[in-house]
Each structure stands twice: as structure tokens, then as C-alpha cells.
Amino acid sequence: ARTVIHMLIDIVSKNGNLLLSVPMKGDGTIDDKEEKILEDIAAWMNVNKESIFDTRPWRIFGEGPAAETVIPLDGAGFNEGKNEPYTSEDIRFTEKGNTLYAHVMEWPENGKILIKSLASDGPHYKGQIKKVEILGGGKANFQRTAKGLLVDLPKGKRPNDISFVLKIMN
């Protein structure tokens, strides 16, 4: 489920679509492993669907080590699955109306996220940031500086083990 959700987030942030194929047995049923993956995807979507459905890509698709690394295409033009594992510095963006969603791929060990693309003097986000929430986890304290938007995450309040979404409102 983690791999599928991370792919979905990355693809949606780039204005793409994800087609998911679930293999079935000869009798039309799915096995227990596939069912568990689908249940985990559904649980993640129940909390974070507003950051995926009916959203648009933001000015930039994301930031972080995976976004800054160029992965060469193979002979058929594919490079999926060749990147390093995502970290808490890997962030993807979507937006809906005046709301920006920052998808953070991993929970940071220190409980803090720095979103460099939202620096107070940066070119991407000119408005004021009035509120930051974690979908499924409540309000988050934040400070906007010239280095970026620094978000203090509440201790012990992980919405799930796959990834989490910051809802940024002006």
C-alpha cells in the first residue's frame, strides 16, 4: 500500500492519473495479500482524499531529494521504482481553491518539517499562511521564515504509517 500511495501522490502532483490493476484468481476472488493492500489504501484515502480528489497541481510538483535527483530512463522510457526511498524531506503539492496540500512522504524523526518552497520571500507562495492542519491529526504549530515553512508536528499523533498531508490555508 505504501508504494501505491507514494506513486499516487507523486503522479497526482504532476497532473497525472494512476490506474491500479488488482490480480484475481481464476474464480474471480482476490487473495488475502491483495485484499490487505486495498484495505490499507482505503484507510489512507478515508483520511486524505480531499488532498487527492478534485485537486490540481500546484506551481511546482514538489521538493526534496527524490525531486532533485535525475533518474535516467530505460530503453522503453520508464524510470518508475528506480528512485531512492522517500524521506521526510520529500514533499509533493496539490491544491484546491485557496488550499494548498503538502504531502509529506515520511514522518520525520525530530517531529519537524521544513517546506523550503514556502519561504516567506520565495517566489511560489505570496499570500499569508493563517492555518496549518494535519489531515486526520488536527492543528499544527508553524512559523514562516526566509528558509521556509517550519511545522512542528504534534507528538504521537501520526494519522497513519504511510504518509501524511498538511493542509495549508491562507
XYZ file of C-alpha atoms in Angstrom:
170
model
C 0.000 0.000 0.000
C 2.875 2.383 0.839
C 4.333 2.036 -2.662
C 0.960 2.559 -4.362
C 0.078 5.616 -2.238
C 3.514 7.187 -2.790
C 3.151 6.635 -6.544
C -0.369 8.107 -6.457
C 0.798 11.232 -4.602
C 3.737 11.763 -6.956
C 1.620 11.224 -10.070
C -1.271 13.484 -8.949
C 1.187 16.268 -8.058
C 2.301 16.156 -11.712
C -1.279 16.236 -13.083
C -1.360 12.524 -13.856
C -3.656 9.588 -13.227
C -2.929 6.212 -11.674
C -4.525 3.051 -12.990
C -4.437 0.276 -10.408
C -4.759 -3.316 -11.551
C -5.590 -5.942 -8.944
C -4.803 -9.525 -9.983
C -7.566 -12.046 -9.426
C -7.592 -15.801 -9.054
C -9.283 -17.966 -11.663
C -12.510 -17.974 -9.641
C -12.683 -14.151 -9.615
C -11.606 -13.649 -5.993
C -8.545 -11.759 -4.787
C -6.038 -13.226 -2.387
C -5.510 -12.081 1.210
C -2.354 -10.075 0.402
C -4.088 -8.052 -2.314
C -7.103 -7.511 -0.057
C -4.843 -6.175 2.736
C -3.176 -3.731 0.313
C -6.584 -2.462 -0.843
C -7.771 -2.081 2.771
C -4.650 -0.040 3.650
C -5.129 2.172 0.579
C -8.787 2.699 1.535
C -7.838 3.608 5.123
C -5.308 6.190 3.870
C -7.835 7.605 1.384
C -10.552 7.912 4.053
C -8.345 10.422 5.886
C -6.586 12.145 2.957
C -8.987 12.005 -0.015
C -9.595 15.779 -0.029
C -5.908 16.253 -0.932
C -6.225 13.948 -3.969
C -9.763 14.138 -5.412
C -10.707 17.242 -7.389
C -7.283 18.846 -6.849
C -4.922 20.486 -9.298
C -1.144 20.522 -9.455
C 0.442 23.479 -7.684
C 3.084 25.819 -9.181
C 5.746 23.171 -8.575
C 5.114 19.462 -8.113
C 7.368 19.020 -5.102
C 10.683 19.303 -3.352
C 13.207 17.055 -1.648
C 15.945 14.598 -2.559
C 13.788 12.458 -4.866
C 12.544 15.552 -6.753
C 16.060 16.905 -7.199
C 17.619 13.665 -8.448
C 17.566 12.940 -12.160
C 16.760 9.291 -12.777
C 17.683 8.130 -16.281
C 15.002 6.454 -18.400
C 15.488 2.885 -19.536
C 15.221 1.836 -23.188
C 11.419 1.772 -23.049
C 11.235 5.237 -21.466
C 10.370 4.192 -17.910
C 12.050 5.071 -14.609
C 9.442 4.048 -12.018
C 10.819 2.314 -8.961
C 14.410 3.427 -9.573
C 14.492 6.286 -7.062
C 15.860 6.054 -3.532
C 13.280 5.525 -0.773
C 11.362 8.668 0.123
C 12.325 10.665 3.210
C 10.552 13.281 5.329
C 12.180 15.927 3.093
C 10.276 14.581 0.076
C 7.127 16.657 -0.285
C 4.567 16.794 -3.095
C 1.980 19.546 -3.614
C -1.622 19.692 -4.780
C -4.165 22.484 -4.438
C -7.899 23.027 -4.394
C -9.236 26.580 -4.390
C -7.218 28.596 -1.852
C -5.973 25.499 -0.023
C -2.514 24.038 -0.584
C -1.865 20.416 0.355
C 1.684 19.345 1.185
C 2.043 15.567 1.035
C 4.959 14.582 3.268
C 6.160 11.118 2.299
C 7.596 10.064 5.677
C 7.148 11.124 9.307
C 10.280 12.998 10.482
C 12.197 11.599 13.446
C 12.582 15.055 15.015
C 8.875 15.935 14.659
C 9.549 18.961 12.428
C 9.046 19.625 8.726
C 10.706 22.447 6.780
C 8.973 23.218 3.488
C 11.550 25.295 1.622
C 9.182 26.142 -1.244
C 7.028 28.144 1.190
C 9.774 30.536 2.332
C 8.452 33.991 3.213
C 10.463 35.638 0.450
C 10.114 32.784 -2.042
C 8.501 33.069 -5.479
C 5.908 30.302 -5.125
C 3.544 31.347 -2.307
C 2.954 35.084 -1.978
C -0.034 35.110 0.399
C -0.169 34.857 4.166
C -0.383 31.438 5.786
C -3.004 31.603 8.519
C -3.518 27.969 9.433
C -1.835 24.587 9.056
C -3.594 21.314 9.853
C -2.619 17.682 9.559
C -5.391 15.755 7.825
C -6.605 13.266 10.399
C -4.347 14.782 13.071
C -5.574 18.279 13.913
C -3.905 21.676 14.114
C -0.136 22.092 13.783
C 2.034 24.939 15.040
C 4.056 26.658 12.334
C 6.421 29.527 11.656
C 7.171 31.022 8.242
C 10.707 32.287 7.760
C 13.040 33.137 4.895
C 14.194 29.476 4.997
C 10.694 28.027 4.623
C 7.588 26.996 6.487
C 8.645 25.211 9.681
C 5.892 22.959 11.028
C 6.010 21.385 14.495
C 4.108 18.132 14.400
C 2.177 17.011 17.468
C 3.962 14.248 19.360
C 2.467 10.792 18.952
C -0.274 11.908 16.553
C 0.537 10.074 13.348
C -2.584 9.744 11.217
C -1.104 6.598 9.570
C 2.184 4.862 8.765
C 2.225 5.581 5.010
C 2.430 9.375 4.647
C 0.606 12.426 5.929
C -0.817 15.615 4.491
C -0.507 19.205 5.702
C -3.483 21.383 4.803
C -2.173 24.940 4.393
C -4.721 27.750 4.341
C -4.495 31.494 3.824
